[in-house]
Amino acid sequence: DVSKVFNTVYSTPHPDKNKSPGAEDMFIKITKSYEILSNEERRANYDRFGQMDENQNFARAPQGFRHYQDSFYFDESFFHFPRTSRDFTDSKHHLHYNQYISEVLPDSFKRPYLIKITSEWCFTCVHIEPVWKDTVLELEPLGVGIGVVDIGYERQLANHLGAHRTPSILGLINGKVTFFHYAVVREHLRQFVESLLPQKLVEKVTDNSYLGFLNSWHEENKPRVLMFDVASNIPFLYKLTAFAYKDYVQFGYVDMGLTETSKVVQRFSINTYAPTMLLFKESTDKPADVMQARGMKKQIIDEFVSNNRFLLVPRLVNQKLFDELCPVKQFHRRRKYCVLLVTGEGEQFVSVNEAFFDFASSNTKEVLRFAYVYQRQQQPLCDTLLKKEDTTPPQVILLERRSATGRVLYRTVTGGWNGSDDDKHRLHEQLEILQRDPSHLTHDAMLPELNNEFASMFLIHWINTAYDYLAQFYFDLLYSNWREMMPVLSLIFSALFILFGTVIIQAFSDAGEDKPAKQKATDPPKTAESSPGQESTSSRPPKKNFVEVTELTDITYMSNLVRLKPGHINVVLILTDASKQVLLRKFAKEVYSFSGSQTLHYSFLNVDKHSQWMDSLMESAPDARPSDCLDEEEDFTSNKSDYTGHVLALNGHKKYFCIFRPVFTGEEAECSRWSDEDAATAGPSKATRSRSSSRQKATTLEIHHKLDRLSLWMERLMEGTLPRHYVPAWPGLDTITPQK
């Protein structure tokens, strides 16, 4: 029993005074028992392992201190460790993991937190304790959150915060953790917390800018607070207040000690001997509320701003504002009716809106909340409220929220709203009836969630997030927080190693590739320049700024087609002498992004020299013949086909080809925009309809438009999704070439 041991310790005399046999041994045993029972950790070890002796090893006992703990017995008060008082001071600020996640982290979006990481037997923590205590006494009344984490008991929370050593001090704001790296001085800690706040929370206002500051309430949909003081720097209390209410109120600061602010001070008759706060709503000539006191306290400022955080008639710009302005009904005595004006943003709605503001200013009952909404900005909400009676803005709607999911009871005021005296009288009568009889709201609806009109663009949000990460990376690197930086550095070096290895492998693979065959002197290859700026869609980028196109003649026919390597394809352009220059230039531009492939070769065939080769190829593959572009009774062989602008992908080894037919624009769109890529994705009925136009219209085409869709066809070729037309053998080019 613990109480019996304690009583025995205090009732047993010291061996120097008790000369009885065995008194010294008994005193040692009692002292050991007292030490075990007074220490929770040693008491737990005793319950788990039994009798403690000098040779016993515990997992939690440090190896280097075990013999000293068992051999020396001393009173901690002899060393004057202020451990008890320190623990008592920090006890109300101790943080636990669940408390941090559920309370502190969400609250950091309203106020900054200063958190100390400490542990038992941390002698450095004892040295900074007086500075920490003074800092807490100064900052906590201003609204700064304070937290203490014992790394021995809250290892999970310490790891979550990234703190691995004691003592450590860190700041928390908007869910982001920032470490303190300077000397632990009260002024440094204060400056550190102040640096956590956003830079433009409070705008400095002068004689030239105060009118613009007050008149911007309409764009930002927020009241304005002007703080007058004689300090050159904005007081820290004002900044904390501005951060706490940044979503509701815009703050400005006037330094009354400057000559540039004398006009605004005289304009509002400010007493220069005491700090003053003016709160403006829709009217910029007269403040809606005033507060003046020599000693501004946080509680007084919070109450002043909280009671005026909404405009007299605010615009519903997001769901959060709608939830706070028109809360869900809870009790009969706490009913809140929302008087909503559905209006527009044009000039014709200005007088209508101002009349609604005047009516709201004369009806300031707590049970009524006035607001307006732009139909263009909140189209789903307005459609839901106006669809039953099929009315158009401007309209006044009385509603009461019944559930957080969006269910409301509402009623549209008959006659619309034009701002006339009759409209005001009619609305006043409807409100009187509603306050006497809640069943006056006859319609029921489920409202959609409101659009956030002030949501930042994705790009801006991404840039801000990237900036925060880069800034954190810089500070961690600057102050050598290597344990936290190791995962990031490891990731960076791994990415660089993979990138460098890929470049080396690519360089060696390019060096080992087969060199292209030598060009024959009798027929030099034709080249067509192309812009290297085209976007590459192939797996290997082009190595040259031009495309090498070889003419298909009697000499090159065997090597470029019949004896082509397995897996290689020759892309052949069909042209004439008249269209040669135009088509070659267009062809090079279309296929340039695919010229990096080692399995594709490019050639052209002049049908003026080899007029019968295409006909022989089509006769060998009847399924490739575009016979359904002609009338069923028309003989295909009786008409001479024009193959100018056709492109063939010839696989010489497997004896098949894919065909691209020119793109026809204008009146010939349906018949002519048909090639193998379209045939692969459409049925035969669609193909027949699309080929119903006359082939004779093809001559009216501009030549440079014939290859407009060739790049898309090349993509399908690389994917392997084009139809393949097989031939029993390639027709011989030499036997068809006419003799001259």
mmCIF file of N, CA, C and O in Angstrom, residues 576-654:
data_model
loop_
_atom_site.group_PDB
_atom_site.id
_atom_site.type_symbol
_atom_site.label_atom_id
_atom_site.label_comp_id
_atom_site.label_asym_id
_atom_site.label_seq_id
_atom_site.Cartn_x
_atom_site.Cartn_y
_atom_site.Cartn_z
ATOM 1 N N THR A 576 2.051 14.803 -109.369
ATOM 2 C CA THR A 576 2.277 15.056 -110.789
ATOM 3 C C THR A 576 3.328 16.153 -110.925
ATOM 4 O O THR A 576 3.745 16.760 -109.932
ATOM 5 N N ASP A 577 3.739 16.400 -112.148
ATOM 6 C CA ASP A 577 4.722 17.453 -112.369
ATOM 7 C C ASP A 577 4.181 18.811 -111.934
ATOM 8 O O ASP A 577 4.908 19.643 -111.376
ATOM 9 N N ALA A 578 2.877 19.059 -112.167
ATOM 10 C CA ALA A 578 2.300 20.364 -111.846
ATOM 11 C C ALA A 578 2.176 20.583 -110.341
ATOM 12 O O ALA A 578 2.321 21.702 -109.852
ATOM 13 N N SER A 579 1.882 19.516 -109.615
ATOM 14 C CA SER A 579 1.649 19.655 -108.168
ATOM 15 C C SER A 579 2.855 19.258 -107.339
ATOM 16 O O SER A 579 2.752 19.160 -106.107
ATOM 17 N N LYS A 580 3.981 19.011 -107.945
ATOM 18 C CA LYS A 580 5.136 18.450 -107.247
ATOM 19 C C LYS A 580 5.627 19.351 -106.120
ATOM 20 O O LYS A 580 5.763 18.916 -104.973
ATOM 21 N N GLN A 581 5.892 20.626 -106.403
ATOM 22 C CA GLN A 581 6.474 21.504 -105.397
ATOM 23 C C GLN A 581 5.513 21.759 -104.237
ATOM 24 O O GLN A 581 5.889 21.722 -103.065
ATOM 25 N N VAL A 582 4.260 21.999 -104.546
ATOM 26 C CA VAL A 582 3.271 22.305 -103.493
ATOM 27 C C VAL A 582 3.037 21.099 -102.597
ATOM 28 O O VAL A 582 3.046 21.192 -101.367
ATOM 29 N N LEU A 583 2.845 19.930 -103.193
ATOM 30 C CA LEU A 583 2.546 18.741 -102.396
ATOM 31 C C LEU A 583 3.752 18.289 -101.585
ATOM 32 O O LEU A 583 3.610 17.817 -100.447
ATOM 33 N N LEU A 584 4.965 18.392 -102.165
ATOM 34 C CA LEU A 584 6.151 17.986 -101.409
ATOM 35 C C LEU A 584 6.337 18.855 -100.167
ATOM 36 O O LEU A 584 6.677 18.370 -99.084
ATOM 37 N N ARG A 585 6.116 20.162 -100.320
ATOM 38 C CA ARG A 585 6.265 21.062 -99.168
ATOM 39 C C ARG A 585 5.215 20.748 -98.096
ATOM 40 O O ARG A 585 5.512 20.704 -96.904
ATOM 41 N N LYS A 586 3.987 20.523 -98.517
ATOM 42 C CA LYS A 586 2.928 20.185 -97.563
ATOM 43 C C LYS A 586 3.157 18.810 -96.949
ATOM 44 O O LYS A 586 2.951 18.597 -95.744
ATOM 45 N N PHE A 587 3.624 17.874 -97.739
ATOM 46 C CA PHE A 587 3.892 16.514 -97.259
ATOM 47 C C PHE A 587 4.996 16.521 -96.192
ATOM 48 O O PHE A 587 4.881 15.867 -95.153
ATOM 49 N N ALA A 588 6.051 17.276 -96.429
ATOM 50 C CA ALA A 588 7.149 17.345 -95.458
ATOM 51 C C ALA A 588 6.685 17.955 -94.139
ATOM 52 O O ALA A 588 7.083 17.524 -93.053
ATOM 53 N N LYS A 589 5.829 18.959 -94.227
ATOM 54 C CA LYS A 589 5.342 19.599 -93.008
ATOM 55 C C LYS A 589 4.444 18.656 -92.199
ATOM 56 O O LYS A 589 4.483 18.631 -90.966
ATOM 57 N N GLU A 590 3.650 17.855 -92.883
ATOM 58 C CA GLU A 590 2.722 16.968 -92.182
ATOM 59 C C GLU A 590 3.431 15.785 -91.531
ATOM 60 O O GLU A 590 3.030 15.315 -90.470
ATOM 61 N N VAL A 591 4.481 15.257 -92.174
ATOM 62 C CA VAL A 591 5.138 14.052 -91.658
ATOM 63 C C VAL A 591 6.394 14.364 -90.867
ATOM 64 O O VAL A 591 7.066 13.446 -90.398
ATOM 65 N N TYR A 592 6.737 15.652 -90.690
ATOM 66 C CA TYR A 592 7.992 15.989 -90.020
ATOM 67 C C TYR A 592 8.048 15.449 -88.597
ATOM 68 O O TYR A 592 9.078 14.942 -88.152
ATOM 69 N N SER A 593 6.950 15.533 -87.888
ATOM 70 C CA SER A 593 6.966 15.092 -86.492
ATOM 71 C C SER A 593 7.137 13.589 -86.355
ATOM 72 O O SER A 593 7.406 13.090 -85.264
ATOM 73 N N PHE A 594 7.015 12.833 -87.465
ATOM 74 C CA PHE A 594 7.192 11.382 -87.417
ATOM 75 C C PHE A 594 8.533 10.964 -88.032
ATOM 76 O O PHE A 594 8.824 9.770 -88.104
ATOM 77 N N SER A 595 9.334 11.926 -88.477
ATOM 78 C CA SER A 595 10.568 11.590 -89.183
ATOM 79 C C SER A 595 11.643 11.054 -88.254
ATOM 80 O O SER A 595 12.689 10.601 -88.719
ATOM 81 N N GLY A 596 11.449 11.112 -86.941
ATOM 82 C CA GLY A 596 12.430 10.540 -86.020
ATOM 83 C C GLY A 596 12.364 9.034 -85.933
ATOM 84 O O GLY A 596 13.272 8.400 -85.375
ATOM 85 N N SER A 597 11.320 8.421 -86.449
ATOM 86 C CA SER A 597 11.192 6.963 -86.400
ATOM 87 C C SER A 597 12.159 6.318 -87.388
ATOM 88 O O SER A 597 12.277 6.747 -88.544
ATOM 89 N N GLN A 598 12.852 5.266 -86.943
ATOM 90 C CA GLN A 598 13.825 4.578 -87.781
ATOM 91 C C GLN A 598 13.182 3.572 -88.730
ATOM 92 O O GLN A 598 13.855 3.018 -89.598
ATOM 93 N N THR A 599 11.890 3.318 -88.570
ATOM 94 C CA THR A 599 11.218 2.301 -89.393
ATOM 95 C C THR A 599 10.383 2.924 -90.504
ATOM 96 O O THR A 599 9.755 2.201 -91.269
ATOM 97 N N LEU A 600 10.345 4.242 -90.582
ATOM 98 C CA LEU A 600 9.562 4.910 -91.621
ATOM 99 C C LEU A 600 10.506 5.544 -92.642
ATOM 100 O O LEU A 600 11.496 6.195 -92.283
ATOM 101 N N HIS A 601 10.183 5.349 -93.938
ATOM 102 C CA HIS A 601 10.921 5.964 -95.035
ATOM 103 C C HIS A 601 9.918 6.732 -95.894
ATOM 104 O O HIS A 601 8.728 6.389 -95.927
ATOM 105 N N TYR A 602 10.389 7.757 -96.560
ATOM 106 C CA TYR A 602 9.492 8.652 -97.287
ATOM 107 C C TYR A 602 9.949 8.747 -98.738
ATOM 108 O O TYR A 602 11.136 8.969 -99.026
ATOM 109 N N SER A 603 8.969 8.570 -99.646
ATOM 110 C CA SER A 603 9.239 8.621 -101.082
ATOM 111 C C SER A 603 8.067 9.303 -101.766
ATOM 112 O O SER A 603 7.025 9.567 -101.146
ATOM 113 N N PHE A 604 8.251 9.583 -103.058
ATOM 114 C CA PHE A 604 7.136 10.100 -103.855
ATOM 115 C C PHE A 604 7.175 9.433 -105.221
ATOM 116 O O PHE A 604 8.237 9.031 -105.709
ATOM 117 N N LEU A 605 6.017 9.286 -105.822
ATOM 118 C CA LEU A 605 5.850 8.647 -107.131
ATOM 119 C C LEU A 605 5.176 9.636 -108.066
ATOM 120 O O LEU A 605 4.100 10.163 -107.752
ATOM 121 N N ASN A 606 5.804 9.885 -109.189
ATOM 122 C CA ASN A 606 5.271 10.803 -110.192
ATOM 123 C C ASN A 606 4.413 10.011 -111.164
ATOM 124 O O ASN A 606 4.909 9.186 -111.942
ATOM 125 N N VAL A 607 3.099 10.235 -111.147
ATOM 126 C CA VAL A 607 2.186 9.465 -112.004
ATOM 127 C C VAL A 607 2.269 9.920 -113.453
ATOM 128 O O VAL A 607 1.754 9.227 -114.351
ATOM 129 N N ASP A 608 2.874 11.086 -113.707
ATOM 130 C CA ASP A 608 3.082 11.463 -115.105
ATOM 131 C C ASP A 608 4.108 10.560 -115.771
ATOM 132 O O ASP A 608 4.073 10.344 -116.986
ATOM 133 N N LYS A 609 5.022 9.996 -114.966
ATOM 134 C CA LYS A 609 6.013 9.076 -115.492
ATOM 135 C C LYS A 609 5.554 7.630 -115.384
ATOM 136 O O LYS A 609 5.915 6.801 -116.211
ATOM 137 N N HIS A 610 4.791 7.316 -114.377
ATOM 138 C CA HIS A 610 4.343 5.933 -114.124
ATOM 139 C C HIS A 610 2.833 5.957 -113.929
ATOM 140 O O HIS A 610 2.317 5.771 -112.829
ATOM 141 N N SER A 611 2.121 6.203 -114.991
ATOM 142 C CA SER A 611 0.681 6.450 -114.900
ATOM 143 C C SER A 611 -0.119 5.196 -114.573
ATOM 144 O O SER A 611 -1.204 5.281 -114.010
ATOM 145 N N GLN A 612 0.369 4.001 -114.939
ATOM 146 C CA GLN A 612 -0.436 2.790 -114.764
ATOM 147 C C GLN A 612 -0.127 2.036 -113.475
ATOM 148 O O GLN A 612 -0.773 1.032 -113.186
ATOM 149 N N TRP A 613 0.852 2.500 -112.693
ATOM 150 C CA TRP A 613 1.229 1.732 -111.498
ATOM 151 C C TRP A 613 0.122 1.732 -110.445
ATOM 152 O O TRP A 613 -0.175 0.698 -109.854
ATOM 153 N N MET A 614 -0.522 2.870 -110.212
ATOM 154 C CA MET A 614 -1.598 2.945 -109.226
ATOM 155 C C MET A 614 -2.792 2.100 -109.660
ATOM 156 O O MET A 614 -3.422 1.426 -108.832
ATOM 157 N N ASP A 615 -3.135 2.121 -110.954
ATOM 158 C CA ASP A 615 -4.251 1.294 -111.424
ATOM 159 C C ASP A 615 -3.949 -0.183 -111.213
ATOM 160 O O ASP A 615 -4.825 -0.960 -110.805
ATOM 161 N N SER A 616 -2.712 -0.593 -111.500
ATOM 162 C CA SER A 616 -2.352 -1.998 -111.296
ATOM 163 C C SER A 616 -2.418 -2.365 -109.815
ATOM 164 O O SER A 616 -2.840 -3.467 -109.455
ATOM 165 N N LEU A 617 -1.994 -1.434 -108.938
ATOM 166 C CA LEU A 617 -2.039 -1.709 -107.499
ATOM 167 C C LEU A 617 -3.472 -1.848 -107.019
ATOM 168 O O LEU A 617 -3.792 -2.752 -106.229
ATOM 169 N N MET A 618 -4.379 -1.010 -107.521
ATOM 170 C CA MET A 618 -5.777 -1.081 -107.107
ATOM 171 C C MET A 618 -6.449 -2.339 -107.637
ATOM 172 O O MET A 618 -7.323 -2.905 -106.986
ATOM 173 N N GLU A 619 -6.051 -2.769 -108.831
ATOM 174 C CA GLU A 619 -6.619 -4.016 -109.351
ATOM 175 C C GLU A 619 -6.157 -5.212 -108.529
ATOM 176 O O GLU A 619 -6.878 -6.203 -108.389
ATOM 177 N N SER A 620 -4.945 -5.148 -107.955
ATOM 178 C CA SER A 620 -4.448 -6.247 -107.122
ATOM 179 C C SER A 620 -5.146 -6.298 -105.767
ATOM 180 O O SER A 620 -5.179 -7.353 -105.124
ATOM 181 N N ALA A 621 -5.705 -5.177 -105.327
ATOM 182 C CA ALA A 621 -6.401 -5.121 -104.033
ATOM 183 C C ALA A 621 -7.767 -4.499 -104.255
ATOM 184 O O ALA A 621 -7.954 -3.286 -104.087
ATOM 185 N N PRO A 622 -8.760 -5.282 -104.665
ATOM 186 C CA PRO A 622 -10.087 -4.711 -104.983
ATOM 187 C C PRO A 622 -10.752 -4.053 -103.776
ATOM 188 O O PRO A 622 -11.570 -3.145 -103.946
ATOM 189 N N ASP A 623 -10.430 -4.528 -102.549
ATOM 190 C CA ASP A 623 -11.087 -3.939 -101.383
ATOM 191 C C ASP A 623 -10.647 -2.504 -101.131
ATOM 192 O O ASP A 623 -11.300 -1.771 -100.369
ATOM 193 N N ALA A 624 -9.544 -2.055 -101.727
ATOM 194 C CA ALA A 624 -9.073 -0.692 -101.544
ATOM 195 C C ALA A 624 -9.632 0.259 -102.581
ATOM 196 O O ALA A 624 -9.396 1.460 -102.501
ATOM 197 N N ARG A 625 -10.378 -0.262 -103.574
ATOM 198 C CA ARG A 625 -10.891 0.576 -104.658
ATOM 199 C C ARG A 625 -12.100 1.365 -104.156
ATOM 200 O O ARG A 625 -13.039 0.796 -103.610
ATOM 201 N N PRO A 626 -12.129 2.683 -104.317
ATOM 202 C CA PRO A 626 -13.253 3.512 -103.861
ATOM 203 C C PRO A 626 -14.412 3.467 -104.831
ATOM 204 O O PRO A 626 -14.834 4.480 -105.387
ATOM 205 N N SER A 627 -14.943 2.262 -105.057
ATOM 206 C CA SER A 627 -15.959 2.091 -106.091
ATOM 207 C C SER A 627 -17.290 2.680 -105.678
ATOM 208 O O SER A 627 -18.112 3.011 -106.523
ATOM 209 N N ASP A 628 -17.557 2.846 -104.350
ATOM 210 C CA ASP A 628 -18.868 3.314 -103.945
ATOM 211 C C ASP A 628 -18.969 4.813 -103.979
ATOM 212 O O ASP A 628 -19.958 5.376 -103.552
ATOM 213 N N CYS A 629 -17.929 5.511 -104.413
ATOM 214 C CA CYS A 629 -18.067 6.939 -104.668
ATOM 215 C C CYS A 629 -18.681 7.182 -106.042
ATOM 216 O O CYS A 629 -18.997 8.302 -106.394
ATOM 217 N N LEU A 630 -18.785 6.107 -106.860
ATOM 218 C CA LEU A 630 -19.371 6.222 -108.189
ATOM 219 C C LEU A 630 -20.765 5.654 -108.159
ATOM 220 O O LEU A 630 -21.173 4.957 -107.229
ATOM 221 N N ASP A 631 -21.501 5.936 -109.203
ATOM 222 C CA ASP A 631 -22.823 5.342 -109.327
ATOM 223 C C ASP A 631 -22.680 3.854 -109.561
ATOM 224 O O ASP A 631 -21.702 3.377 -110.115
ATOM 225 N N GLU A 632 -23.663 3.071 -109.078
ATOM 226 C CA GLU A 632 -23.571 1.617 -109.159
ATOM 227 C C GLU A 632 -23.511 1.148 -110.608
ATOM 228 O O GLU A 632 -22.914 0.118 -110.914
ATOM 229 N N GLU A 633 -24.124 1.858 -111.542
ATOM 230 C CA GLU A 633 -24.156 1.425 -112.922
ATOM 231 C C GLU A 633 -22.964 1.950 -113.717
ATOM 232 O O GLU A 633 -22.809 1.648 -114.883
ATOM 233 N N GLU A 634 -22.157 2.780 -113.075
ATOM 234 C CA GLU A 634 -21.024 3.370 -113.789
ATOM 235 C C GLU A 634 -19.849 2.414 -113.787
ATOM 236 O O GLU A 634 -19.512 1.845 -112.758
ATOM 237 N N ASP A 635 -19.213 2.241 -114.902
ATOM 238 C CA ASP A 635 -18.069 1.348 -115.000
ATOM 239 C C ASP A 635 -16.841 2.052 -114.459
ATOM 240 O O ASP A 635 -16.494 3.151 -114.901
ATOM 241 N N PHE A 636 -16.174 1.456 -113.469
ATOM 242 C CA PHE A 636 -15.026 2.078 -112.804
ATOM 243 C C PHE A 636 -13.838 2.231 -113.760
ATOM 244 O O PHE A 636 -13.119 3.207 -113.734
ATOM 245 N N THR A 637 -13.678 1.237 -114.624
ATOM 246 C CA THR A 637 -12.501 1.268 -115.502
ATOM 247 C C THR A 637 -12.648 2.248 -116.651
ATOM 248 O O THR A 637 -11.688 2.500 -117.369
ATOM 249 N N SER A 638 -13.861 2.727 -116.879
ATOM 250 C CA SER A 638 -14.065 3.642 -117.998
ATOM 251 C C SER A 638 -13.604 5.042 -117.699
ATOM 252 O O SER A 638 -13.467 5.852 -118.603
ATOM 253 N N ASN A 639 -13.421 5.394 -116.464
ATOM 254 C CA ASN A 639 -12.986 6.729 -116.068
ATOM 255 C C ASN A 639 -11.554 6.666 -115.585
ATOM 256 O O ASN A 639 -11.164 5.753 -114.868
ATOM 257 N N LYS A 640 -10.798 7.642 -115.951
ATOM 258 C CA LYS A 640 -9.412 7.717 -115.514
ATOM 259 C C LYS A 640 -9.369 8.358 -114.139
ATOM 260 O O LYS A 640 -9.815 9.488 -113.965
ATOM 261 N N SER A 641 -8.817 7.649 -113.183
ATOM 262 C CA SER A 641 -8.793 8.132 -111.801
ATOM 263 C C SER A 641 -7.659 9.120 -111.607
ATOM 264 O O SER A 641 -6.588 9.002 -112.208
ATOM 265 N N ASP A 642 -7.907 10.094 -110.730
ATOM 266 C CA ASP A 642 -6.895 11.082 -110.365
ATOM 267 C C ASP A 642 -6.364 10.725 -108.984
ATOM 268 O O ASP A 642 -7.080 10.836 -107.985
ATOM 269 N N TYR A 643 -5.118 10.265 -108.936
ATOM 270 C CA TYR A 643 -4.525 9.843 -107.668
ATOM 271 C C TYR A 643 -3.614 10.919 -107.073
ATOM 272 O O TYR A 643 -2.857 10.639 -106.137
ATOM 273 N N THR A 644 -3.669 12.129 -107.581
ATOM 274 C CA THR A 644 -2.818 13.194 -107.046
ATOM 275 C C THR A 644 -3.190 13.484 -105.584
ATOM 276 O O THR A 644 -4.365 13.698 -105.263
ATOM 277 N N GLY A 645 -2.204 13.484 -104.716
ATOM 278 C CA GLY A 645 -2.439 13.749 -103.296
ATOM 279 C C GLY A 645 -2.695 12.516 -102.469
ATOM 280 O O GLY A 645 -2.827 12.619 -101.238
ATOM 281 N N HIS A 646 -2.784 11.338 -103.083
ATOM 282 C CA HIS A 646 -2.923 10.108 -102.327
ATOM 283 C C HIS A 646 -1.586 9.764 -101.669
ATOM 284 O O HIS A 646 -0.518 10.070 -102.201
ATOM 285 N N VAL A 647 -1.658 9.125 -100.519
ATOM 286 C CA VAL A 647 -0.465 8.690 -99.796
ATOM 287 C C VAL A 647 -0.624 7.212 -99.468
ATOM 288 O O VAL A 647 -1.676 6.782 -98.972
ATOM 289 N N LEU A 648 0.430 6.430 -99.751
ATOM 290 C CA LEU A 648 0.418 4.998 -99.494
ATOM 291 C C LEU A 648 1.473 4.664 -98.449
ATOM 292 O O LEU A 648 2.605 5.161 -98.508
ATOM 293 N N ALA A 649 1.082 3.822 -97.506
ATOM 294 C CA ALA A 649 2.038 3.268 -96.541
ATOM 295 C C ALA A 649 2.289 1.824 -96.959
ATOM 296 O O ALA A 649 1.437 0.950 -96.763
ATOM 297 N N LEU A 650 3.448 1.547 -97.565
ATOM 298 C CA LEU A 650 3.737 0.261 -98.191
ATOM 299 C C LEU A 650 4.640 -0.571 -97.293
ATOM 300 O O LEU A 650 5.737 -0.140 -96.916
ATOM 301 N N ASN A 651 4.186 -1.748 -96.927
ATOM 302 C CA ASN A 651 5.001 -2.717 -96.192
ATOM 303 C C ASN A 651 5.476 -3.751 -97.207
ATOM 304 O O ASN A 651 4.734 -4.665 -97.588
ATOM 305 N N GLY A 652 6.715 -3.599 -97.683
ATOM 306 C CA GLY A 652 7.206 -4.460 -98.759
ATOM 307 C C GLY A 652 7.357 -5.905 -98.353
ATOM 308 O O GLY A 652 7.179 -6.808 -99.181
ATOM 309 N N HIS A 653 7.683 -6.169 -97.099
ATOM 310 C CA HIS A 653 7.926 -7.548 -96.675
ATOM 311 C C HIS A 653 6.618 -8.326 -96.550
ATOM 312 O O HIS A 653 6.533 -9.471 -97.028
ATOM 313 N N LYS A 654 5.588 -7.725 -95.933
ATOM 314 C CA LYS A 654 4.325 -8.433 -95.727
ATOM 315 C C LYS A 654 3.317 -8.201 -96.851
ATOM 316 O O LYS A 654 2.217 -8.747 -96.804
#
